Tab-separated table of N, CA and C in Angstrom:
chain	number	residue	atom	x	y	z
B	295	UNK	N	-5.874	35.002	-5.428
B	295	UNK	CA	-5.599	34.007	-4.371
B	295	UNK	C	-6.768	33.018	-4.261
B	296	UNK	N	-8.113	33.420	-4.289
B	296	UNK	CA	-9.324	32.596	-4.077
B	296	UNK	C	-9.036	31.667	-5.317
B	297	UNK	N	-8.626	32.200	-6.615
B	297	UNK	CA	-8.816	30.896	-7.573
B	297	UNK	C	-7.700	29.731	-7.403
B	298	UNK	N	-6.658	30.056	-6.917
B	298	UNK	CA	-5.375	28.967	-6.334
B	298	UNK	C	-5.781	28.456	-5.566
B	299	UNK	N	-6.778	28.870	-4.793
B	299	UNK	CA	-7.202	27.843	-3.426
B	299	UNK	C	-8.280	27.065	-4.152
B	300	UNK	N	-9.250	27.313	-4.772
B	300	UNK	CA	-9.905	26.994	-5.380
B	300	UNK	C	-9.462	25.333	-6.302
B	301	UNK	N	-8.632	25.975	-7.103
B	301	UNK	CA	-7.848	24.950	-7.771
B	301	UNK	C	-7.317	23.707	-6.865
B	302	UNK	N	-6.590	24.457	-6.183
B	302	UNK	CA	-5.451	23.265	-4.703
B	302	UNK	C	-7.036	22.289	-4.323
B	303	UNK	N	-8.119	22.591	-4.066
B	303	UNK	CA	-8.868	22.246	-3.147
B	303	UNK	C	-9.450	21.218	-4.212
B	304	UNK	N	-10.046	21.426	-5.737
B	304	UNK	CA	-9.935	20.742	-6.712
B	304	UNK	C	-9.118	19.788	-6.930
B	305	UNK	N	-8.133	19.988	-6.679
B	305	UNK	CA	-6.671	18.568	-7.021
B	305	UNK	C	-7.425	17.999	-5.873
B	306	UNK	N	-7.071	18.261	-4.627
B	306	UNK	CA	-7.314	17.369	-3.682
B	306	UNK	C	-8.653	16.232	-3.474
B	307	UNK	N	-9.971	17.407	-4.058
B	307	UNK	CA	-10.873	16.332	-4.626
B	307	UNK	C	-10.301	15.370	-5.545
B	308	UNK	N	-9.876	15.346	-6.657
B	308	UNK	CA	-9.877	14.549	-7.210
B	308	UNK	C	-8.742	13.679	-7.126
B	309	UNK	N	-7.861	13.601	-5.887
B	309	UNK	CA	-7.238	13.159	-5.727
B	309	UNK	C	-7.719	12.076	-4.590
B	310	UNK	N	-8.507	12.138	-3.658
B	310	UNK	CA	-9.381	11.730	-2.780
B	310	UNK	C	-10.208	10.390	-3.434
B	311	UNK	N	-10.888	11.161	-4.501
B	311	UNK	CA	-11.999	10.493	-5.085
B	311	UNK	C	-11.269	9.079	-5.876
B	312	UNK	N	-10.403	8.882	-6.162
B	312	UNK	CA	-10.005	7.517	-6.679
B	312	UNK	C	-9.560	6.429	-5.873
B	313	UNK	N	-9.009	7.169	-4.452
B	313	UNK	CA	-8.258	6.761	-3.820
B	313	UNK	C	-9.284	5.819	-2.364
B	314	UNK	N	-10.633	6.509	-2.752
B	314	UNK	CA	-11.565	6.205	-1.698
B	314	UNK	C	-12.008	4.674	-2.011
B	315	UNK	N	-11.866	4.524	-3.096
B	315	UNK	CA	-12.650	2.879	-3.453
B	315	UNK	C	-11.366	1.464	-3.140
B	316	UNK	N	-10.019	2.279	-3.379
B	316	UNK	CA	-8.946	1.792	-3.759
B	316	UNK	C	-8.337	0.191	-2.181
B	317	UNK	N	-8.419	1.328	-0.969
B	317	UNK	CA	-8.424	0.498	0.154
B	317	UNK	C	-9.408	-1.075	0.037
B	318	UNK	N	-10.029	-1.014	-0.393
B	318	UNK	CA	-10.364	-2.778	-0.749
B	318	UNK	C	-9.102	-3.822	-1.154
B	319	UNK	N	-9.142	-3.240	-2.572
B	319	UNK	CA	-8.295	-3.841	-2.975
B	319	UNK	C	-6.580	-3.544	-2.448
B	320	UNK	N	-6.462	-2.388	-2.092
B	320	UNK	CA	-5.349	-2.534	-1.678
B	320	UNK	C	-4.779	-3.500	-0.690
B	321	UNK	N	-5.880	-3.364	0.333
B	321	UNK	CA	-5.980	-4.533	1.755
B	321	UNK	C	-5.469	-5.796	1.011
B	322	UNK	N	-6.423	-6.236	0.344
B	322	UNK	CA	-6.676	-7.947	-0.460
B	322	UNK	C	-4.858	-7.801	-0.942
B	323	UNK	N	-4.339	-7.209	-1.960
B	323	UNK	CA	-3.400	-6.869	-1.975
B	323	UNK	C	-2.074	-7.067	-0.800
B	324	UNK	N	-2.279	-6.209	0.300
B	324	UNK	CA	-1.507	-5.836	0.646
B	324	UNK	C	-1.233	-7.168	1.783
B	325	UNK	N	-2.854	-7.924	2.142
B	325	UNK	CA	-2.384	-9.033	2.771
B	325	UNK	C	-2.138	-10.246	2.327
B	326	UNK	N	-1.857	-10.345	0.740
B	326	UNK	CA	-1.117	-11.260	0.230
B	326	UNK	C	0.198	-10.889	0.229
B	327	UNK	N	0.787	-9.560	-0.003
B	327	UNK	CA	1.985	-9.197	0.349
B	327	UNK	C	2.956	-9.752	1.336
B	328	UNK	N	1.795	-9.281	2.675
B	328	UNK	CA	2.061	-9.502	4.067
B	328	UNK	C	2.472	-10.968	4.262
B	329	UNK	N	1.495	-11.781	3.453
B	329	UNK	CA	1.540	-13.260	4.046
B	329	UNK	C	2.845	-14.201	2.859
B	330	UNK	N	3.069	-13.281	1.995
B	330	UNK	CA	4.268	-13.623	0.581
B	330	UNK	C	5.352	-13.338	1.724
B	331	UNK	N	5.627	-12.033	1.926
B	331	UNK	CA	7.188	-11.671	3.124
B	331	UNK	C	6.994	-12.400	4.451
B	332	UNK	N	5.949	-13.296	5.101
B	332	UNK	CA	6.516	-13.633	6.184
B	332	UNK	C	6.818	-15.183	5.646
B	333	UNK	N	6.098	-16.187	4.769
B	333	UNK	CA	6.534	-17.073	4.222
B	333	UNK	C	8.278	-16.574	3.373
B	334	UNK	N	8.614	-15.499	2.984
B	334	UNK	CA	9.951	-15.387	2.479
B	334	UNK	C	10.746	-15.206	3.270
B	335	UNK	N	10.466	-14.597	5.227
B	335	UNK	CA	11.199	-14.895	6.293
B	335	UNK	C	11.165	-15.821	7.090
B	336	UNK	N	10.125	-16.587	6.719
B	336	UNK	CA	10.248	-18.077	7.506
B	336	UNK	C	11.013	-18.816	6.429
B	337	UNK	N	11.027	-18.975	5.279
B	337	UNK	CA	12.032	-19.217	4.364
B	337	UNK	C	13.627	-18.902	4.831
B	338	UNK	N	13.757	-17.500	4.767
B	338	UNK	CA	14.764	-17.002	5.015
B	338	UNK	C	15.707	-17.462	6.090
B	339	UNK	N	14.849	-17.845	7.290
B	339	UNK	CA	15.456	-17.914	8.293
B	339	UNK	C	15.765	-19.797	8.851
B	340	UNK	N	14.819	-20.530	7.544
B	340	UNK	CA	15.293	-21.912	7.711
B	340	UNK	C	16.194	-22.009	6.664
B	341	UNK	N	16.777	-21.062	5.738
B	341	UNK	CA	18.036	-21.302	5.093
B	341	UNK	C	19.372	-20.756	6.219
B	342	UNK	N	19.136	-19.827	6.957
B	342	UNK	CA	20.417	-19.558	7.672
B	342	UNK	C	20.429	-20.579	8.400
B	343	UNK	N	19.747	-20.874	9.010
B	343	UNK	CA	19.553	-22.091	10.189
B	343	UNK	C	20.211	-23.439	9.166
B	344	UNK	N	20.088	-23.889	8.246
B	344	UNK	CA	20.630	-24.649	7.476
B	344	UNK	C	22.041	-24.264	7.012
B	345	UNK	N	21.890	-23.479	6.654
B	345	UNK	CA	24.136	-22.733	6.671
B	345	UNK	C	24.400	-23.159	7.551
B	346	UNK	N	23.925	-22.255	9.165
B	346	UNK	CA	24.721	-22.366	10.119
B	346	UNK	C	24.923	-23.677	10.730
């Protein structure tokens, strides 16, 4: 049992450890995302407004 925990606790390091630097870029990322979908719903919503 100690070496399964052992192991589990191992994944989780190294699952941690890549993921710790990653939030930078994800942010930079994620608020071009952010600012791509609200320009594609201000889009969105001056094409219905133009249908309707």
């Amino acid at each position: 049992m100690a070496s399964s925990k052992n192991l589990s606790t191992n994944n989780h390091v190294r699952h941690v450890e890549p993921i710790a630097p990653l939030p930078f870029g994800a942010n930079k990322i994620s608020i071009k995302m952010s600012g791509r979908l609200k320009k594609m719903k201000k889009a969105g919503e001056d094409e219905v407004e133009v249908r309707n």
